[in-house]
Short mmCIF file of C-alpha atoms in Angstrom, two decimals:
data_model
loop_
_atom_site.label_atom_id
_atom_site.label_comp_id
_atom_site.label_asym_id
_atom_site.label_seq_id
_atom_site.Cartn_x
_atom_site.Cartn_y
_atom_site.Cartn_z
CA MET W 1 142.44 117.98 134.38
CA ALA W 2 142.80 116.76 130.90
CA PRO W 3 145.50 118.70 128.70
CA ALA W 4 144.77 121.09 126.22
CA GLN W 5 144.24 120.17 122.55
CA LYS W 6 144.69 122.65 119.62
CA TYR W 7 141.29 123.10 118.01
CA SER W 8 140.53 124.00 114.58
CA THR W 9 138.63 127.40 114.48
CA THR W 10 137.30 126.86 110.81
CA LYS W 11 133.92 126.51 109.77
CA ASN W 12 134.21 122.69 109.03
CA PRO W 13 136.01 120.46 111.66
CA HIS W 14 137.85 117.55 111.49
CA VAL W 15 135.55 114.64 113.18
CA LEU W 16 136.81 111.19 114.24
CA HIS W 17 134.23 108.40 114.33
CA ILE W 18 134.65 105.33 116.50
CA ALA W 19 132.61 102.09 115.68
CA SER W 20 132.70 98.42 116.01
CA GLY W 21 132.33 97.68 112.12
CA ASP W 22 131.69 93.81 112.80
CA LEU W 23 128.44 93.78 111.04
CA TRP W 24 126.65 95.50 108.35
CA ALA W 25 123.50 96.16 110.43
CA GLY W 26 121.38 99.33 111.43
CA ALA W 27 123.92 100.97 113.35
CA GLU W 28 126.59 100.47 110.67
CA VAL W 29 124.16 101.69 107.96
CA MET W 30 123.61 104.85 109.78
CA LEU W 31 127.22 105.70 110.55
CA TYR W 32 127.97 104.79 106.70
CA THR W 33 125.11 106.91 105.63
CA LEU W 34 126.08 109.77 108.07
CA VAL W 35 129.65 110.00 107.37
CA LYS W 36 129.37 109.59 103.39
CA SER W 37 127.09 112.63 103.57
CA LEU W 38 129.32 114.86 106.03
CA HIS W 39 132.17 113.93 103.49
CA THR W 40 130.35 114.12 100.31
CA ASP W 41 127.58 116.78 100.57
CA LEU W 42 129.23 118.90 103.48
CA GLU W 43 133.04 118.55 102.62
CA ILE W 44 133.77 117.66 106.12
CA LYS W 45 137.01 115.92 106.89
CA ILE W 46 136.28 112.45 108.20
CA THR W 47 138.49 109.72 109.74
CA VAL W 48 136.74 106.55 111.09
CA VAL W 49 138.30 104.19 113.31
CA LEU W 50 136.83 100.37 113.32
CA LEU W 51 137.48 97.63 115.27
CA ASN W 52 136.73 95.02 112.95
CA PRO W 53 137.46 94.95 109.07
CA GLY W 54 134.50 94.10 106.96
CA ALA W 55 131.53 95.31 104.75
CA LEU W 56 131.44 99.02 106.54
CA GLU W 57 135.34 99.39 105.97
CA GLU W 58 135.18 98.57 102.26
CA LYS W 59 132.11 100.83 101.78
CA LEU W 60 133.77 103.73 103.54
CA ARG W 61 136.96 103.36 101.69
CA GLU W 62 134.99 103.38 98.49
CA CYS W 63 133.80 106.94 99.14
CA GLY W 64 137.28 108.07 99.79
CA ILE W 65 136.88 108.28 103.42
CA THR W 66 140.07 107.51 105.61
CA VAL W 67 139.36 104.29 107.79
CA GLN W 68 141.86 102.89 110.28
CA ILE W 69 141.38 99.32 111.52
CA ILE W 70 142.42 98.38 115.30
CA ASP W 71 141.25 94.62 115.06
CA GLU W 72 139.84 93.83 118.45
CA SER W 73 140.17 89.89 117.70
CA GLN W 74 143.89 90.64 118.06
CA PHE W 75 144.28 93.02 120.95
CA ASN W 76 143.06 93.55 124.24
CA GLY W 77 141.18 96.70 125.36
CA LEU W 78 144.29 98.24 126.88
CA GLN W 79 146.14 97.70 123.63
CA ILE W 80 143.16 99.16 121.63
CA PHE W 81 143.12 102.11 123.97
CA GLN W 82 146.87 102.95 123.26
CA GLN W 83 146.56 102.54 119.33
CA LEU W 84 143.74 104.71 119.54
CA ASN W 85 145.30 107.19 121.59
CA ASN W 86 148.04 107.14 118.99
CA ILE W 87 145.53 107.71 116.03
CA ILE W 88 144.32 110.86 117.84
CA LYS W 89 147.66 112.29 118.52
CA GLN W 90 148.48 111.66 114.55
CA THR W 91 145.37 112.87 113.29
CA LEU W 92 144.49 115.76 115.62
CA PRO W 93 140.51 115.54 115.19
CA ASP W 94 138.31 118.39 116.50
CA VAL W 95 135.70 116.03 117.72
CA ILE W 96 135.26 112.46 118.44
CA HIS W 97 132.01 110.73 117.77
CA THR W 98 131.42 107.21 119.33
CA HIS W 99 128.78 104.43 118.65
CA ARG W 100 128.11 101.71 121.33
CA ILE W 101 129.23 100.80 124.66
CA LYS W 102 132.82 99.64 124.01
CA GLU W 103 133.54 102.57 121.63
CA ASN W 104 131.99 105.02 124.10
CA ILE W 105 134.24 103.73 126.71
CA LEU W 106 137.50 103.83 124.88
CA GLY W 107 136.60 106.89 122.80
CA GLY W 108 135.30 108.74 125.71
CA ILE W 109 138.39 108.30 127.70
CA ALA W 110 140.75 109.03 124.89
CA ALA W 111 138.85 112.20 124.11
CA TRP W 112 138.91 113.23 127.61
CA ARG W 113 142.65 112.73 128.10
CA ASN W 114 143.51 114.56 124.73
CA GLY W 115 141.25 117.53 125.78
CA ILE W 116 138.77 116.96 122.82
CA PRO W 117 135.09 117.19 122.74
CA SER W 118 133.10 113.89 121.95
CA ILE W 119 129.58 112.93 121.58
CA ARG W 120 127.72 109.47 121.39
CA THR W 121 124.86 108.29 119.15
CA THR W 122 122.56 105.69 121.09
CA HIS W 123 121.08 103.65 118.19
CA GLY W 124 118.52 101.83 120.48
CA ALA W 125 117.31 101.10 123.76
CA PRO W 126 119.62 98.93 125.91
CA GLU W 127 118.73 95.18 125.82
CA HIS W 128 117.72 93.22 128.86
CA ARG W 129 119.91 94.06 131.86
CA PRO W 130 122.55 91.36 132.77
CA PRO W 131 121.86 88.98 135.85
CA LEU W 132 123.19 90.52 139.17
CA TYR W 133 126.05 87.89 139.42
CA LYS W 134 127.51 88.98 136.05
CA ILE W 135 129.38 91.96 137.82
CA PRO W 136 131.92 92.60 134.79
CA LYS W 137 129.09 93.50 132.72
CA HIS W 138 127.36 95.85 135.24
CA LEU W 139 130.75 97.45 135.70
CA ILE W 140 131.22 97.86 132.11
CA LEU W 141 127.61 99.51 131.93
CA LEU W 142 128.41 101.73 134.83
CA THR W 143 131.50 102.87 133.24
CA ASP W 144 129.70 103.66 130.05
CA ARG W 145 127.01 105.69 132.03
CA LEU W 146 129.91 107.68 134.05
CA LEU W 147 131.57 108.54 131.07
CA GLY W 148 128.35 109.65 129.22
CA ARG W 149 127.52 111.96 132.28
CA TYR W 150 130.82 113.40 133.00
CA CYS W 151 133.25 113.19 129.97
CA GLN W 152 131.14 113.27 126.84
CA GLN W 153 129.35 116.47 125.95
CA ASN W 154 126.25 115.30 124.31
CA ILE W 155 124.28 112.14 124.16
CA VAL W 156 122.50 111.79 120.75
CA ALA W 157 119.13 109.70 120.52
CA VAL W 158 117.73 108.68 117.19
CA SER W 159 114.13 109.11 118.10
CA PRO W 160 112.20 111.13 120.62
CA ASP W 161 111.08 107.88 122.47
CA LEU W 162 114.77 106.94 123.09
CA ALA W 163 115.62 110.48 124.33
CA GLU W 164 112.90 110.12 127.04
CA ILE W 165 114.76 107.11 128.33
CA LEU W 166 118.05 108.39 127.99
CA LYS W 167 116.95 111.48 130.10
CA ARG W 168 116.67 109.18 133.21
CA LYS W 169 120.19 108.18 133.07
CA PHE W 170 122.09 111.31 131.75
CA PRO W 171 121.63 115.16 132.26
CA GLU W 172 118.52 116.29 130.33
CA SER W 173 120.72 119.27 129.05
CA LYS W 174 123.11 116.65 127.28
CA VAL W 175 120.45 114.78 125.67
CA LEU W 176 119.74 115.66 121.96
CA THR W 177 117.40 114.09 119.32
CA ILE W 178 118.81 113.86 115.84
CA THR W 179 116.83 111.31 113.59
CA ASN W 180 118.37 109.14 111.23
CA GLY W 181 118.73 109.99 107.56
CA ILE W 182 118.92 107.99 104.28
CA GLY W 183 120.38 108.74 100.87
CA ILE W 184 116.83 108.57 99.22
CA GLU W 185 117.55 109.18 95.69
CA SER W 186 120.70 107.33 95.48
CA LEU W 187 118.81 104.29 96.97
CA ARG W 188 115.97 104.62 94.47
CA ARG W 189 118.34 105.52 91.54
CA ASN W 190 120.54 102.25 92.06
CA MET W 191 117.25 100.16 92.81
CA PRO W 192 113.84 100.67 91.20
CA PRO W 193 110.83 101.06 93.51
CA HIS W 194 109.05 98.03 95.14
CA SER W 195 107.45 95.91 92.46
CA ALA W 196 106.88 92.55 94.00
CA ASN W 197 104.85 90.31 91.40
CA ASN W 198 104.83 87.02 92.93
CA ASN W 199 102.03 85.33 90.81
CA GLY W 200 99.70 84.68 93.64
CA HIS W 201 102.55 83.65 96.01
CA HIS W 202 103.21 86.14 98.99
CA HIS W 203 106.59 86.73 100.44
CA ILE W 204 106.89 88.14 104.02
CA GLY W 205 110.25 89.01 105.33
CA ILE W 206 112.05 90.14 108.40
CA ALA W 207 115.53 91.76 108.54
CA GLY W 208 117.78 92.49 111.51
CA ARG W 209 120.37 90.83 113.90
CA LEU W 210 118.86 87.82 115.31
CA SER W 211 119.18 89.06 119.12
CA PRO W 212 116.39 88.76 121.74
CA ILE W 213 115.34 92.19 121.38
CA LYS W 214 114.33 91.83 117.57
CA ARG W 215 111.76 89.09 118.78
CA VAL W 216 112.13 86.85 115.62
CA ASP W 217 110.57 83.99 117.71
CA LEU W 218 107.51 86.05 117.46
CA PHE W 219 107.84 86.17 113.65
CA ILE W 220 108.18 82.44 113.35
CA GLU W 221 105.12 82.27 115.69
CA MET W 222 103.18 84.45 113.37
CA ALA W 223 104.30 82.43 110.30
CA SER W 224 103.06 79.04 111.89
CA TYR W 225 99.88 80.72 112.90
CA LEU W 226 99.05 81.78 109.40
CA LYS W 227 99.86 78.71 108.10
CA GLN W 228 97.57 76.78 110.42
CA HIS W 229 94.66 79.40 110.24
CA ASN W 230 94.98 80.24 106.50
CA PRO W 231 96.27 76.96 104.80
CA GLU W 232 94.78 78.20 101.48
CA LEU W 233 97.29 81.06 101.22
CA SER W 234 100.40 80.69 99.70
CA ILE W 235 103.15 82.33 101.83
CA GLN W 236 106.82 82.22 102.20
CA PHE W 237 108.54 83.94 105.04
CA HIS W 238 112.20 85.12 105.10
CA ILE W 239 114.46 85.98 107.89
CA TYR W 240 117.41 88.20 106.92
CA GLY W 241 120.30 88.38 109.47
CA ASP W 242 122.59 86.63 111.69
CA GLY W 243 123.25 86.71 115.44
CA PRO W 244 123.66 84.85 118.70
CA LEU W 245 120.02 83.40 118.42
CA ASN W 246 120.34 81.90 114.80
CA ASP W 247 120.56 78.29 116.06
CA SER W 248 117.84 78.37 118.63
CA LEU W 249 115.63 80.16 115.93
CA GLN W 250 116.25 77.42 113.39
CA ILE W 251 115.41 74.80 115.99
CA GLN W 252 112.47 76.68 116.82
CA ALA W 253 111.09 76.52 113.11
CA HIS W 254 112.18 72.97 112.76
CA SER W 255 110.08 72.15 115.86
CA GLN W 256 106.99 73.80 114.10
CA GLN W 257 107.56 71.75 110.88
CA ALA W 258 108.00 74.95 109.20
CA ASP W 259 111.14 74.29 107.20
CA ASP W 260 109.45 74.41 103.95
CA TYR W 261 108.03 77.95 104.32
CA ILE W 262 110.46 79.81 106.79
CA HIS W 263 113.72 80.51 104.97
CA PHE W 264 116.69 81.68 106.84
CA GLU W 265 118.70 83.82 104.55
CA GLY W 266 121.60 84.77 106.63
CA HIS W 267 123.33 87.93 106.48
CA CYS W 268 122.46 90.09 103.29
CA GLU W 269 125.12 92.63 102.09
CA ASN W 270 122.13 94.05 99.81
CA ILE W 271 119.04 94.13 101.69
CA SER W 272 117.50 96.71 99.45
CA GLN W 273 117.22 94.04 96.63
CA GLU W 274 115.71 91.77 99.01
CA LEU W 275 113.11 94.57 100.42
CA GLN W 276 112.01 95.15 96.80
CA SER W 277 110.79 91.56 96.21
CA LEU W 278 108.66 91.37 99.31
CA ASP W 279 105.04 91.90 99.57
CA ALA W 280 105.70 93.42 103.22
CA LEU W 281 108.51 93.76 105.86
CA VAL W 282 107.71 92.69 109.30
CA MET W 283 109.39 94.30 112.38
CA THR W 284 108.20 92.40 115.59
CA SER W 285 110.94 94.02 117.97
CA ASP W 286 110.33 95.03 121.73
CA HIS W 287 112.16 98.10 121.07
CA GLU W 288 113.50 100.32 118.15
CA GLY W 289 115.22 103.61 117.85
CA LEU W 290 114.73 104.73 114.34
CA PRO W 291 115.59 101.56 112.20
CA MET W 292 117.38 101.96 109.05
CA VAL W 293 115.90 99.22 107.46
CA LEU W 294 112.59 100.67 107.69
CA LEU W 295 113.69 103.91 106.09
CA GLU W 296 114.98 101.67 103.32
CA ALA W 297 111.73 99.97 102.69
CA MET W 298 109.89 103.41 102.85
CA CYS W 299 112.35 104.49 100.19
CA LEU W 300 111.45 101.49 98.11
CA GLN W 301 107.70 101.69 98.77
CA THR W 302 107.71 98.26 100.54
CA PRO W 303 104.59 97.88 102.65
CA ILE W 304 105.53 97.78 106.20
CA ILE W 305 104.09 95.96 109.51
CA ALA W 306 105.86 96.90 112.65
CA SER W 307 105.41 96.81 116.61
CA ALA W 308 104.13 100.33 117.84
CA VAL W 309 107.37 100.48 119.96
CA GLY W 310 110.11 102.96 120.30
CA GLY W 311 110.57 105.38 117.44
CA ILE W 312 108.57 103.42 114.90
CA PRO W 313 105.14 105.14 115.57
CA ASP W 314 106.71 108.60 114.95
CA LEU W 315 108.58 107.18 111.83
CA LEU W 316 105.26 105.82 110.39
CA GLU W 317 103.26 108.78 111.48
CA GLN W 318 101.13 106.87 113.82
CA GLY W 319 100.02 104.51 111.24
CA LYS W 320 99.71 106.74 107.97
CA CYS W 321 102.58 105.38 106.42
CA GLY W 322 102.43 101.69 107.35
CA THR W 323 100.67 99.11 109.72
CA LEU W 324 101.22 99.54 113.51
CA VAL W 325 100.78 96.62 115.69
CA ARG W 326 99.91 97.42 119.18
CA LYS W 327 99.17 93.71 120.69
CA HIS W 328 102.53 91.97 120.67
CA THR W 329 100.96 88.40 119.68
CA ALA W 330 101.38 86.23 116.92
CA LYS W 331 97.66 86.42 116.17
CA ALA W 332 97.86 90.18 115.90
CA PHE W 333 100.75 90.32 113.50
CA SER W 334 98.93 87.44 111.52
CA GLU W 335 95.62 89.66 111.18
CA ALA W 336 98.02 92.45 109.88
CA VAL W 337 99.42 90.42 107.17
CA ILE W 338 95.86 89.20 106.03
CA ASN W 339 94.91 92.59 106.03
CA LEU W 340 97.63 93.48 103.73
CA ILE W 341 97.03 90.52 101.42
CA THR W 342 93.27 91.14 101.05
CA LYS W 343 93.57 94.82 100.82
CA PRO W 344 96.59 95.51 98.53
CA LYS W 345 95.60 98.75 97.34
CA GLN W 346 95.41 100.38 100.72
CA HIS W 347 98.72 99.27 101.61
CA GLN W 348 100.36 100.57 98.56
CA GLN W 349 99.06 104.06 99.29
CA LEU W 350 100.44 103.67 102.72
CA ALA W 351 103.77 102.75 101.09
CA LEU W 352 103.42 105.93 98.81
CA MET W 353 102.80 108.15 101.79
CA ALA W 354 105.87 106.43 103.36
CA LEU W 355 108.16 107.54 100.56
CA GLU W 356 106.87 111.19 100.83
CA ARG W 357 107.61 110.98 104.52
CA VAL W 358 110.95 110.00 104.11
CA ARG W 359 111.70 112.43 101.37
CA ASN W 360 110.31 115.42 103.53
CA HIS W 361 111.79 114.55 106.87
CA TYR W 362 114.69 111.87 106.77
CA SER W 363 117.01 112.91 104.17
CA ALA W 364 120.88 112.03 104.78
CA LYS W 365 121.92 115.55 104.06
CA HIS W 366 119.55 116.99 106.48
CA THR W 367 120.83 114.66 109.48
CA ALA W 368 124.38 115.50 108.47
CA GLU W 369 123.62 119.31 108.60
CA THR W 370 122.07 118.72 112.06
CA TYR W 371 125.35 116.64 113.32
CA LEU W 372 127.63 119.47 111.81
CA SER W 373 125.76 122.08 113.92
CA VAL W 374 126.39 119.91 116.90
CA TYR W 375 130.09 119.66 116.10
CA GLN W 376 130.43 123.32 115.57
CA SER W 377 128.72 124.22 118.73
CA LEU W 378 130.93 121.88 120.85
CA LEU W 379 134.05 123.79 119.21
CA THR W 380 132.41 127.07 119.63
CA HIS W 381 131.84 126.35 123.65
CA LYS W 382 135.26 125.05 123.85
CA ASN W 383 137.23 127.69 122.18
CA SER W 384 135.18 130.25 124.24
CA GLU W 385 136.17 128.38 127.73
CA LYS W 386 139.63 128.68 126.56
CA LYS W 387 139.63 132.44 126.00
CA LEU W 388 138.22 132.75 129.53
CA LYS W 389 141.27 130.88 131.02
#
């Protein structure tokens, strides 16, 4: 049995988050938004351990949040665990909150060892399972699953669809749904609403990590299809993000002679500014949890065209707040883009509905309050168990 830890009995617990921090992508934006609201709006003591320095570290420090770096490029897994364990002993958190598989494993074991309740947030469905011969990867997935089942108290899904997937792997009683939130007014205050005015030129974008599940290859196919079948339209396509498929996607675009109208913009620190200039944000993913970039687009009233997968239909209220594409083909996405170009007022109305939906259901403070109630319930349960012993 794990040794006992002294817990705070105060209303506001000290929460330790563990995350990678290697990119500024959806999971990092969600973590930043959550801990900023916990720290600023709810006055919760937060410590964040990151396995990489970078944009997330800088933004958290700017908010006055304590950040500790254990650089995974300099230490192996055992060394990272030892340093993490030392940080836990020094800071004495009441709850540990992990993000992604590596942090789930390191944080889950460290939490169990120190007798601290822990939860994880699952930001999206797992990508394709590794081939059978990649035994180490299968062992990592198995370890992650066992820790979630037996050592962590809650598994948080960011959408109802994702929760149903997780209930097949973990005890149903452990799985919670807490949708992502966004700092609506601060985003709109720092960035005026959508105002694309491109003098007859149309700009269509996609934003995200260049990985298989995002299907940026389909976005490129869509762009090529549109140019081939609608040569009279002046459309430029922008790909924001970086990732393992960057080179192969650029080769694909070049092979389709699309270099003059498909632009690889790379990693973008201020994606909101780019969203503001687009006629539409397109999302061609095979699966999504609750994409932060869609929440940002909704805040800025940028029209959305997205796959009807994962948490997206709920987020877009089954098409009332954006266009849902149910056929995962270049032709289907192309038709949606043409509809947007030819019926701009209709899509502006959808974008206005999207803004109202985010205001009513996806505020950062509401999400933070929901997580706080989970943290408090974990401590209440743990303290009641101690009294019975």
